[in-house]
PDB file of C-alpha atoms and ligand atoms in Angstrom:
ATOM      1  CA  UNK A 979       6.649  39.369  32.633  1.00 88.00           C
ATOM      2  CA  UNK A 980      10.356  39.499  33.429  1.00 95.00           C
ATOM      3  CA  UNK A 981      12.524  41.338  31.124  1.00 98.00           C
ATOM      4  CA  UNK A 982      15.058  42.535  33.045  1.00 98.00           C
ATOM      5  CA  UNK A 983      18.517  42.813  32.037  1.00 96.00           C
ATOM      6  CA  UNK A 984      16.916  43.136  28.513  1.00 98.00           C
ATOM      7  CA  UNK A 985      17.294  45.631  25.675  1.00 98.00           C
ATOM      8  CA  UNK A 986      14.239  46.309  23.528  1.00 98.00           C
ATOM      9  CA  UNK A 987      13.750  48.064  20.468  1.00 99.00           C
ATOM     10  CA  UNK A 988      10.531  49.008  18.996  1.00 99.00           C
ATOM     11  CA  UNK A 989       9.655  50.518  15.644  1.00 99.00           C
ATOM     12  CA  UNK A 990       6.975  52.515  15.207  1.00 98.00           C
ATOM     13  CA  UNK A 991       6.918  52.909  19.224  1.00 98.00           C
ATOM     14  CA  UNK A 992       6.002  56.690  20.092  1.00 98.00           C
ATOM     15  CA  UNK A 993       2.370  55.510  19.335  1.00 98.00           C
ATOM     16  CA  UNK A 994      -0.590  52.856  19.623  1.00 98.00           C
ATOM     17  CA  UNK A 995       0.782  49.005  19.482  1.00 98.00           C
ATOM     18  CA  UNK A 996       4.221  50.013  20.029  1.00 98.00           C
ATOM     19  CA  UNK A 997       3.729  52.332  22.472  1.00 98.00           C
ATOM     20  CA  UNK A 998       2.127  49.497  24.435  1.00 98.00           C
ATOM     21  CA  UNK A 999       4.603  47.631  23.844  1.00 98.00           C
ATOM     22  CA  UNK A1000       7.354  49.636  24.665  1.00 98.00           C
ATOM     23  CA  UNK A1001       5.610  50.007  28.113  1.00 98.00           C
ATOM     24  CA  UNK A1002       5.204  46.322  28.624  1.00 98.00           C
ATOM     25  CA  UNK A1003       8.686  45.752  28.206  1.00 98.00           C
ATOM     26  CA  UNK A1004       9.655  48.716  30.703  1.00 98.00           C
ATOM     27  CA  UNK A1005       6.779  47.384  32.915  1.00 98.00           C
ATOM     28  CA  UNK A1006       9.126  43.609  32.610  1.00 98.00           C
ATOM     29  CA  UNK A1007      12.706  46.003  33.465  1.00 98.00           C
ATOM     30  CA  UNK A1008      13.582  45.886  29.994  1.00 98.00           C
ATOM     31  CA  UNK A1009      15.262  49.042  28.968  1.00 98.00           C
ATOM     32  CA  UNK A1010      13.564  50.173  25.734  1.00 98.00           C
ATOM     33  CA  UNK A1011      14.649  52.272  22.718  1.00 98.00           C
ATOM     34  CA  UNK A1012      12.577  53.774  20.395  1.00 99.00           C
ATOM     35  CA  UNK A1013      12.384  54.145  16.601  1.00 99.00           C
ATOM     36  CA  UNK A1014       9.930  56.512  15.230  1.00 98.00           C
ATOM     37  CA  UNK A1015      10.044  59.769  13.430  1.00 98.00           C
ATOM     38  CA  UNK A1016       7.651  61.407  15.603  1.00 98.00           C
ATOM     39  CA  UNK A1017       9.527  62.917  17.713  1.00 98.00           C
ATOM     40  CA  UNK A1018       7.309  64.818  20.894  1.00 98.00           C
ATOM     41  CA  UNK A1019       5.308  61.325  21.281  1.00 98.00           C
ATOM     42  CA  UNK A1020       8.508  59.434  21.142  1.00 98.00           C
ATOM     43  CA  UNK A1021       9.861  61.186  24.217  1.00 98.00           C
ATOM     44  CA  UNK A1022       6.907  61.385  25.743  1.00 98.00           C
ATOM     45  CA  UNK A1023       6.132  57.540  25.576  1.00 98.00           C
ATOM     46  CA  UNK A1024       9.730  57.208  26.950  1.00 98.00           C
ATOM     47  CA  UNK A1025       9.351  59.652  29.590  1.00 98.00           C
ATOM     48  CA  UNK A1026       6.134  57.287  30.653  1.00 98.00           C
ATOM     49  CA  UNK A1027       9.342  54.043  30.206  1.00 98.00           C
ATOM     50  CA  UNK A1028      11.150  55.477  32.779  1.00 98.00           C
ATOM     51  CA  UNK A1029       8.948  56.524  35.438  1.00 98.00           C
ATOM     52  CA  UNK A1030       8.588  52.690  35.377  1.00 97.00           C
ATOM     53  CA  UNK A1031      12.365  52.697  37.094  1.00 97.00           C
ATOM     54  CA  UNK A1032      13.848  51.817  33.978  1.00 98.00           C
ATOM     55  CA  UNK A1033      16.536  53.060  31.237  1.00 98.00           C
ATOM     56  CA  UNK A1034      14.853  54.634  27.988  1.00 98.00           C
ATOM     57  CA  UNK A1035      16.345  55.762  24.270  1.00 98.00           C
ATOM     58  CA  UNK A1036      14.198  57.570  21.621  1.00 98.00           C
ATOM     59  CA  UNK A1037      16.198  57.741  18.521  1.00 98.00           C
ATOM     60  CA  UNK A1038      14.426  60.137  15.568  1.00 98.00           C
ATOM     61  CA  UNK A1039      14.552  57.079  12.788  1.00 98.00           C
ATOM     62  CA  UNK A1040      12.858  56.852   9.116  1.00 98.00           C
ATOM     63  CA  UNK A1041      12.466  52.942   9.386  1.00 98.00           C
ATOM     64  CA  UNK A1042      12.660  54.066   5.514  1.00 98.00           C
ATOM     65  CA  UNK A1043      16.106  55.183   5.213  1.00 98.00           C
ATOM     66  CA  UNK A1044      19.323  52.243   5.438  1.00 98.00           C
ATOM     67  CA  UNK A1045      21.391  55.464   6.923  1.00 98.00           C
ATOM     68  CA  UNK A1046      19.267  56.156   9.616  1.00 98.00           C
ATOM     69  CA  UNK A1047      18.412  52.680  10.788  1.00 99.00           C
ATOM     70  CA  UNK A1048      22.412  51.628  10.436  1.00 98.00           C
ATOM     71  CA  UNK A1049      22.730  54.911  12.661  1.00 98.00           C
ATOM     72  CA  UNK A1050      20.126  54.093  15.265  1.00 98.00           C
ATOM     73  CA  UNK A1051      21.012  50.508  15.728  1.00 98.00           C
ATOM     74  CA  UNK A1052      24.378  52.002  16.113  1.00 98.00           C
ATOM     75  CA  UNK A1053      22.980  54.683  19.232  1.00 98.00           C
ATOM     76  CA  UNK A1054      21.257  51.731  20.643  1.00 98.00           C
ATOM     77  CA  UNK A1055      24.522  49.336  21.160  1.00 98.00           C
ATOM     78  CA  UNK A1056      26.550  52.294  22.211  1.00 98.00           C
ATOM     79  CA  UNK A1057      24.392  53.371  24.822  1.00 98.00           C
ATOM     80  CA  UNK A1058      23.082  50.127  25.915  1.00 98.00           C
ATOM     81  CA  UNK A1059      25.400  47.152  24.519  1.00 98.00           C
ATOM     82  CA  UNK A1060      23.320  45.019  22.760  1.00 98.00           C
ATOM     83  CA  UNK A1061      19.559  44.440  21.353  1.00 98.00           C
ATOM     84  CA  UNK A1062      18.020  41.633  22.706  1.00 98.00           C
ATOM     85  CA  UNK A1063      14.009  42.167  21.594  1.00 99.00           C
ATOM     86  CA  UNK A1064      13.347  43.867  18.516  1.00 99.00           C
ATOM     87  CA  UNK A1065       9.540  44.124  17.845  1.00 99.00           C
ATOM     88  CA  UNK A1066       9.125  45.747  14.096  1.00 99.00           C
ATOM     89  CA  UNK A1067       6.539  47.237  14.271  1.00 98.00           C
ATOM     90  CA  UNK A1068       6.394  50.725  11.817  1.00 98.00           C
ATOM     91  CA  UNK A1069       2.983  50.176   9.854  1.00 98.00           C
ATOM     92  CA  UNK A1070       0.727  52.981   7.693  1.00 98.00           C
ATOM     93  CA  UNK A1071      -2.415  52.643   5.917  1.00 96.00           C
ATOM     94  CA  UNK A1072      -2.135  55.975   3.776  1.00 93.00           C
ATOM     95  CA  UNK A1073      -4.338  55.651   0.726  1.00 92.00           C
ATOM     96  CA  UNK A1074      -7.828  53.707   0.316  1.00 93.00           C
ATOM     97  CA  UNK A1075      -9.009  53.586  -3.279  1.00 94.00           C
ATOM     98  CA  UNK A1076      -8.729  50.671  -6.165  1.00 96.00           C
ATOM     99  CA  UNK A1077      -6.179  50.044  -8.086  1.00 97.00           C
ATOM    100  CA  UNK A1078      -7.558  51.385 -11.017  1.00 97.00           C
ATOM    101  CA  UNK A1079      -7.510  54.491  -9.474  1.00 97.00           C
ATOM    102  CA  UNK A1080      -4.197  54.343  -6.873  1.00 97.00           C
ATOM    103  CA  UNK A1081      -0.896  56.056  -8.197  1.00 98.00           C
ATOM    104  CA  UNK A1082       2.375  53.844  -8.368  1.00 98.00           C
ATOM    105  CA  UNK A1083       3.641  56.867  -5.756  1.00 98.00           C
ATOM    106  CA  UNK A1084       1.409  55.936  -3.406  1.00 98.00           C
ATOM    107  CA  UNK A1085       1.408  52.074  -3.697  1.00 98.00           C
ATOM    108  CA  UNK A1086       5.040  52.712  -3.554  1.00 98.00           C
ATOM    109  CA  UNK A1087       4.967  54.416  -0.027  1.00 98.00           C
ATOM    110  CA  UNK A1088       3.012  52.014   1.692  1.00 98.00           C
ATOM    111  CA  UNK A1089       5.427  48.723   0.668  1.00 98.00           C
ATOM    112  CA  UNK A1090       8.091  51.229   1.708  1.00 98.00           C
ATOM    113  CA  UNK A1091       8.164  52.079   5.280  1.00 98.00           C
ATOM    114  CA  UNK A1092       5.661  48.617   5.988  1.00 98.00           C
ATOM    115  CA  UNK A1093       7.750  46.141   3.543  1.00 98.00           C
ATOM    116  CA  UNK A1094      10.914  47.837   3.049  1.00 98.00           C
ATOM    117  CA  UNK A1095      11.283  49.427   6.624  1.00 98.00           C
ATOM    118  CA  UNK A1096      10.492  45.936   8.021  1.00 99.00           C
ATOM    119  CA  UNK A1097      13.412  44.837   5.612  1.00 98.00           C
ATOM    120  CA  UNK A1098      16.103  47.326   6.936  1.00 99.00           C
ATOM    121  CA  UNK A1099      15.274  47.312  10.682  1.00 99.00           C
ATOM    122  CA  UNK A1100      15.335  43.543  10.304  1.00 99.00           C
ATOM    123  CA  UNK A1101      18.516  43.312   8.632  1.00 98.00           C
ATOM    124  CA  UNK A1102      20.468  45.678  10.980  1.00 98.00           C
ATOM    125  CA  UNK A1103      19.143  44.046  14.076  1.00 98.00           C
ATOM    126  CA  UNK A1104      19.812  40.780  13.014  1.00 98.00           C
ATOM    127  CA  UNK A1105      23.711  41.952  12.308  1.00 98.00           C
ATOM    128  CA  UNK A1106      23.886  42.677  15.555  1.00 98.00           C
ATOM    129  CA  UNK A1107      22.288  39.633  17.187  1.00 98.00           C
ATOM    130  CA  UNK A1108      24.656  37.498  14.723  1.00 98.00           C
ATOM    131  CA  UNK A1109      27.583  39.346  16.987  1.00 97.00           C
ATOM    132  CA  UNK A1110      25.710  38.627  20.146  1.00 97.00           C
ATOM    133  CA  UNK A1111      24.458  34.919  18.921  1.00 97.00           C
ATOM    134  CA  UNK A1112      20.851  35.674  20.067  1.00 98.00           C
ATOM    135  CA  UNK A1113      18.186  38.069  20.184  1.00 98.00           C
ATOM    136  CA  UNK A1114      14.031  37.755  19.599  1.00 98.00           C
ATOM    137  CA  UNK A1115      12.257  39.506  16.598  1.00 99.00           C
ATOM    138  CA  UNK A1116       8.201  40.048  16.696  1.00 99.00           C
ATOM    139  CA  UNK A1117       7.315  41.315  13.978  1.00 99.00           C
ATOM    140  CA  UNK A1118       3.779  42.946  13.427  1.00 98.00           C
ATOM    141  CA  UNK A1119       1.767  42.100  10.316  1.00 98.00           C
ATOM    142  CA  UNK A1120      -1.600  42.221   9.741  1.00 98.00           C
ATOM    143  CA  UNK A1121      -4.832  40.264   9.472  1.00 96.00           C
ATOM    144  CA  UNK A1122      -5.412  41.950   6.376  1.00 94.00           C
ATOM    145  CA  UNK A1123      -2.265  39.283   5.078  1.00 96.00           C
ATOM    146  CA  UNK A1124      -5.740  36.961   5.160  1.00 93.00           C
ATOM    147  CA  UNK A1125      -8.753  38.817   5.014  1.00 90.00           C
ATOM    148  CA  UNK A1126      -9.281  42.187   3.966  1.00 88.00           C
ATOM    149  CA  UNK A1127     -11.696  45.372   2.830  1.00 86.00           C
ATOM    150  CA  UNK A1128     -12.234  46.704  -0.236  1.00 89.00           C
ATOM    151  CA  UNK A1129      -9.666  49.245  -1.236  1.00 92.00           C
ATOM    152  CA  UNK A1130      -6.966  48.152   0.835  1.00 94.00           C
ATOM    153  CA  UNK A1131      -4.830  46.343  -1.864  1.00 97.00           C
ATOM    154  CA  UNK A1132      -1.025  48.161  -0.856  1.00 97.00           C
ATOM    155  CA  UNK A1133      -1.523  47.661   3.119  1.00 97.00           C
ATOM    156  CA  UNK A1134      -2.906  44.058   2.334  1.00 97.00           C
ATOM    157  CA  UNK A1135       0.508  43.243  -0.160  1.00 98.00           C
ATOM    158  CA  UNK A1136       2.563  44.560   1.994  1.00 98.00           C
ATOM    159  CA  UNK A1137       1.357  42.692   5.025  1.00 98.00           C
ATOM    160  CA  UNK A1138       1.454  39.686   3.704  1.00 98.00           C
ATOM    161  CA  UNK A1139       5.251  40.344   2.289  1.00 98.00           C
ATOM    162  CA  UNK A1140       5.701  40.820   6.288  1.00 98.00           C
ATOM    163  CA  UNK A1141       4.249  37.644   7.503  1.00 98.00           C
ATOM    164  CA  UNK A1142       6.059  36.045   4.344  1.00 98.00           C
ATOM    165  CA  UNK A1143       9.368  37.286   5.063  1.00 98.00           C
ATOM    166  CA  UNK A1144       9.342  36.796   8.713  1.00 98.00           C
ATOM    167  CA  UNK A1145       8.726  33.590   8.635  1.00 98.00           C
ATOM    168  CA  UNK A1146      11.522  33.405   6.285  1.00 98.00           C
ATOM    169  CA  UNK A1147      13.731  35.057   7.998  1.00 98.00           C
ATOM    170  CA  UNK A1148      12.888  32.698  11.037  1.00 98.00           C
ATOM    171  CA  UNK A1149      13.619  29.659   8.940  1.00 98.00           C
ATOM    172  CA  UNK A1150      17.219  31.457   7.822  1.00 98.00           C
ATOM    173  CA  UNK A1151      18.411  32.580  11.792  1.00 98.00           C
ATOM    174  CA  UNK A1152      17.003  29.353  13.528  1.00 95.00           C
ATOM    175  CA  UNK A1153      20.104  27.597  13.949  1.00 95.00           C
ATOM    176  CA  UNK A1154      21.657  30.914  14.650  1.00 97.00           C
ATOM    177  CA  UNK A1155      19.712  31.365  18.386  1.00 98.00           C
ATOM    178  CA  UNK A1156      17.354  34.167  16.927  1.00 98.00           C
ATOM    179  CA  UNK A1157      14.088  33.355  17.327  1.00 98.00           C
ATOM    180  CA  UNK A1158      11.322  35.640  14.878  1.00 98.00           C
ATOM    181  CA  UNK A1159       8.003  35.530  14.991  1.00 99.00           C
ATOM    182  CA  UNK A1160       5.421  37.402  13.577  1.00 99.00           C
ATOM    183  CA  UNK A1161       1.757  38.475  14.577  1.00 98.00           C
ATOM    184  CA  UNK A1162      -1.395  39.495  12.909  1.00 98.00           C
ATOM    185  CA  UNK A1163      -3.881  41.944  14.766  1.00 97.00           C
ATOM    186  CA  UNK A1164      -7.125  42.720  13.923  1.00 95.00           C
ATOM    187  CA  UNK A1165      -8.084  46.222  14.392  1.00 93.00           C
ATOM    188  CA  UNK A1166      -6.895  47.964  17.597  1.00 95.00           C
ATOM    189  CA  UNK A1167      -7.863  51.195  18.926  1.00 92.00           C
ATOM    190  CA  UNK A1168      -4.956  53.003  17.909  1.00 96.00           C
ATOM    191  CA  UNK A1169      -4.333  56.545  16.244  1.00 95.00           C
ATOM    192  CA  UNK A1170      -4.142  54.595  13.059  1.00 94.00           C
ATOM    193  CA  UNK A1171      -7.548  53.396  13.347  1.00 92.00           C
ATOM    194  CA  UNK A1172      -9.033  56.302  14.564  1.00 92.00           C
ATOM    195  CA  UNK A1173      -7.630  58.494  11.158  1.00 92.00           C
ATOM    196  CA  UNK A1174      -9.125  55.903   8.904  1.00 90.00           C
ATOM    197  CA  UNK A1175     -12.408  56.160  10.572  1.00 91.00           C
ATOM    198  CA  UNK A1176     -12.450  60.041  10.372  1.00 92.00           C
ATOM    199  CA  UNK A1177     -12.499  59.586   6.607  1.00 89.00           C
ATOM    200  CA  UNK A1178     -16.115  58.067   7.073  1.00 89.00           C
ATOM    201  CA  UNK A1179     -18.947  59.775   6.542  1.00 90.00           C
ATOM    202  CA  UNK A1180     -20.634  58.004   9.478  1.00 90.00           C
ATOM    203  CA  UNK A1181     -17.810  56.863  11.644  1.00 90.00           C
ATOM    204  CA  UNK A1182     -19.781  55.776  14.586  1.00 89.00           C
ATOM    205  CA  UNK A1183     -21.557  53.556  12.362  1.00 87.00           C
ATOM    206  CA  UNK A1184     -18.611  51.771  10.726  1.00 85.00           C
ATOM    207  CA  UNK A1185     -17.106  51.323  14.075  1.00 86.00           C
ATOM    208  CA  UNK A1186     -20.252  49.689  15.469  1.00 83.00           C
ATOM    209  CA  UNK A1187     -19.817  47.347  12.706  1.00 80.00           C
ATOM    210  CA  UNK A1188     -16.819  46.001  13.326  1.00 82.00           C
ATOM    211  CA  UNK A1189     -17.398  44.350  16.034  1.00 78.00           C
ATOM    212  CA  UNK A1190     -15.459  43.918  19.320  1.00 83.00           C
ATOM    213  CA  UNK A1191     -12.130  45.580  18.840  1.00 91.00           C
ATOM    214  CA  UNK A1192      -8.819  45.353  20.628  1.00 95.00           C
ATOM    215  CA  UNK A1193      -6.692  47.129  22.770  1.00 97.00           C
ATOM    216  CA  UNK A1194      -3.210  47.838  21.973  1.00 98.00           C
ATOM    217  CA  UNK A1195      -2.381  46.289  25.491  1.00 98.00           C
ATOM    218  CA  UNK A1196      -4.102  43.550  24.830  1.00 98.00           C
ATOM    219  CA  UNK A1197      -1.759  42.722  21.646  1.00 98.00           C
ATOM    220  CA  UNK A1198       1.060  43.772  23.675  1.00 98.00           C
ATOM    221  CA  UNK A1199       0.656  40.837  25.885  1.00 98.00           C
ATOM    222  CA  UNK A1200       1.363  38.426  22.967  1.00 98.00           C
ATOM    223  CA  UNK A1201       4.651  40.448  21.699  1.00 99.00           C
ATOM    224  CA  UNK A1202       5.916  40.471  25.355  1.00 98.00           C
ATOM    225  CA  UNK A1203       5.012  36.267  25.494  1.00 98.00           C
ATOM    226  CA  UNK A1204       6.596  36.084  22.034  1.00 98.00           C
ATOM    227  CA  UNK A1205       9.768  38.077  22.702  1.00 98.00           C
ATOM    228  CA  UNK A1206       9.928  36.054  26.532  1.00 98.00           C
ATOM    229  CA  UNK A1207      11.746  32.652  27.092  1.00 97.00           C
ATOM    230  CA  UNK A1208       7.876  31.267  27.628  1.00 97.00           C
ATOM    231  CA  UNK A1209       7.354  31.288  23.606  1.00 98.00           C
ATOM    232  CA  UNK A1210      11.004  29.159  23.112  1.00 97.00           C
ATOM    233  CA  UNK A1211       9.842  26.579  21.057  1.00 97.00           C
ATOM    234  CA  UNK A1212       7.734  29.019  18.926  1.00 98.00           C
ATOM    235  CA  UNK A1213       9.567  29.697  15.458  1.00 98.00           C
ATOM    236  CA  UNK A1214       8.336  31.384  11.983  1.00 98.00           C
ATOM    237  CA  UNK A1215       4.898  31.619  13.487  1.00 98.00           C
ATOM    238  CA  UNK A1216       2.202  33.867  12.167  1.00 98.00           C
ATOM    239  CA  UNK A1217      -0.139  34.401  15.251  1.00 98.00           C
ATOM    240  CA  UNK A1218      -3.436  36.234  14.476  1.00 97.00           C
ATOM    241  CA  UNK A1219      -5.033  38.160  17.133  1.00 96.00           C
ATOM    242  CA  UNK A1220      -8.207  39.822  16.209  1.00 92.00           C
ATOM    243  CA  UNK A1221     -10.951  38.842  17.958  1.00 89.00           C
ATOM    244  CA  UNK A1222     -12.389  36.415  16.006  1.00 86.00           C
ATOM    245  CA  UNK A1223     -12.855  38.923  12.616  1.00 87.00           C
ATOM    246  CA  UNK A1224     -11.253  36.268  10.252  1.00 87.00           C
ATOM    247  CA  UNK A1225     -13.767  34.029  11.322  1.00 82.00           C
ATOM    248  CA  UNK A1226     -16.468  36.650  10.029  1.00 75.00           C
ATOM    249  CA  UNK A1227     -17.189  38.455  13.167  1.00 61.00           C
ATOM    250  CA  UNK A1228     -17.063  42.165  12.281  1.00 56.00           C
ATOM    251  CA  UNK A1229     -17.292  43.830   8.623  1.00 55.00           C
ATOM    252  CA  UNK A1230     -14.678  46.440   8.997  1.00 52.00           C
ATOM    253  CA  UNK A1231     -14.087  49.108   7.054  1.00 54.00           C
ATOM    254  CA  UNK A1232     -15.552  49.590   4.037  1.00 48.00           C
ATOM    255  CA  UNK A1233     -14.892  52.174   1.023  1.00 48.00           C
ATOM    256  CA  UNK A1234     -17.793  52.494  -1.560  1.00 52.00           C
ATOM    257  CA  UNK A1235     -16.777  52.031  -5.237  1.00 48.00           C
TER     258      UNK A1235
HETATM  259  N1  NAD B1274      -4.561  49.957  14.322  1.00 91.08           N
HETATM  260  C1  NAD B1274      -5.030  48.505  14.103  1.00 91.08           C
HETATM  261  O1  NAD B1274      -6.483  48.463  13.718  1.00 91.08           O
HETATM  262  C2  NAD B1274      -3.858  47.692  13.259  1.00 91.08           C
HETATM  263  C3  NAD B1274      -4.569  46.464  12.975  1.00 91.08           C
HETATM  264  C4  NAD B1274      -3.451  45.480  12.521  1.00 91.08           C
HETATM  265  C5  NAD B1274      -2.360  45.557  12.317  1.00 91.08           C
HETATM  266  N2  NAD B1274      -1.839  47.314  12.914  1.00 91.08           N
HETATM  267  C6  NAD B1274      -0.282  47.285  12.485  1.00 91.08           C
HETATM  268  O2  NAD B1274       0.043  47.604  14.449  1.00 91.08           O
HETATM  269  C7  NAD B1274       1.273  48.617  13.759  1.00 91.08           C
HETATM  270  C8  NAD B1274       0.929  49.653  14.667  1.00 91.08           C
HETATM  271  O3  NAD B1274      -0.273  50.491  14.512  1.00 91.08           O
HETATM  272  P1  NAD B1274      -0.398  51.296  14.980  1.00 91.08           P
HETATM  273  O4  NAD B1274      -1.944  50.753  15.172  1.00 91.08           O
HETATM  274  O5  NAD B1274      -0.294  51.579  16.464  1.00 91.08           O
HETATM  275  O6  NAD B1274      -0.715  52.735  14.585  1.00 91.08           O
HETATM  276  P2  NAD B1274       0.008  54.360  14.917  1.00 91.08           P
HETATM  277  O7  NAD B1274       0.217  54.927  13.774  1.00 91.08           O
HETATM  278  O8  NAD B1274      -0.741  54.557  16.060  1.00 91.08           O
HETATM  279  O9  NAD B1274       1.426  54.012  15.164  1.00 91.08           O
HETATM  280  C9  NAD B1274       2.868  53.752  13.997  1.00 91.08           C
HETATM  281  C10 NAD B1274       3.642  54.668  14.319  1.00 91.08           C
HETATM  282  O10 NAD B1274       4.443  54.458  13.177  1.00 91.08           O
HETATM  283  C11 NAD B1274       5.014  55.574  13.442  1.00 91.08           C
HETATM  284  N3  NAD B1274       5.881  55.665  11.716  1.00 91.08           N
HETATM  285  C12 NAD B1274       5.278  55.707  10.737  1.00 91.08           C
HETATM  286  N4  NAD B1274       6.114  55.890   9.437  1.00 91.08           N
HETATM  287  C13 NAD B1274       7.474  56.013   9.784  1.00 91.08           C
HETATM  288  C14 NAD B1274       8.634  55.545   9.487  1.00 91.08           C
HETATM  289  N5  NAD B1274       8.347  55.891   8.004  1.00 91.08           N
HETATM  290  N6  NAD B1274       9.457  55.468  10.239  1.00 91.08           N
HETATM  291  C15 NAD B1274       9.138  55.782  11.762  1.00 91.08           C
HETATM  292  N7  NAD B1274       7.731  55.345  12.314  1.00 91.08           N
HETATM  293  C16 NAD B1274       7.226  55.486  11.202  1.00 91.08           C
HETATM  294  C17 NAD B1274       4.567  56.617  13.938  1.00 91.08           C
HETATM  295  O11 NAD B1274       4.936  58.081  13.987  1.00 91.08           O
HETATM  296  C18 NAD B1274       3.804  56.053  14.785  1.00 91.08           C
HETATM  297  O12 NAD B1274       4.252  56.421  15.899  1.00 91.08           O
HETATM  298  C19 NAD B1274       1.425  48.699  12.318  1.00 91.08           C
HETATM  299  O13 NAD B1274       1.945  47.833  11.755  1.00 91.08           O
HETATM  300  C20 NAD B1274      -0.155  48.220  12.069  1.00 91.08           C
HETATM  301  O14 NAD B1274       0.165  48.632  10.311  1.00 91.08           O
HETATM  302  C21 NAD B1274      -2.330  48.119  13.238  1.00 91.08           C
END
């Protein structure tokens, strides 16, 4: 896809889907900025982007810090001049347990990164897009906004929030030439999934039970489509991309009560 001349910001771009999305935009000629807390991996992804012949910028940015988010956008605009494409993708799972055993702090940690982080990066990204009179945003939600496995309430609630937030935001800015959609991936082979599997007694068996799993590159193809003019008719869509998992194919991760 052609993203020549565009500037793309990817949050959580140091790993997994964010990395695949950064590389996809770079392959299309976009200049890429990554906001992430993992400096080493973030710098390395930016190197991979630059090896594709484009420009890149890693910015250490914790998406839960308003000061850091404001500063990060300011660096992007002073370096590249605009934010044309914004992939709001940062997400964590953290504690997997039943609500009666989940501390309020653990609940808030997930909501803070996944939902408050989405709010902050959207708020200041949109402010810049309003200055430019254009922009496109793709949020990463999850199919767990709709279906779930036991013990994932904080994650499911945060992702349900991201989906509803993205759709409400799409309405707010439909007339501002800012197009917003949200993707809802199922299981993808990324460090996030690998971390969850490593907590299982028999990771191989759980993996086997999960059915077909997407690569981050397959999902990044959808991100790129939604960020491109090819999807100009799409506003406020929540697009499930999960190998049919929500149809009941694959059991997913399990915790025992
Ligand atoms: N992997 C899956 O199976 C799956 C399925 C559905 C949805 N998702 C969603 O896809 C998105 C990407 O996940 P992934 O699987 O690539 O995970 P990942 O762990 O590989 O990457 C997440 C990135 O976010 C960064 N990050 C975490 N906290 C941050 C913070 N406070 N500020 C800035 N950066 C922060 C991490 O450093 C990491 O680089 C997430 O929103 C996740 O919820 C993943």
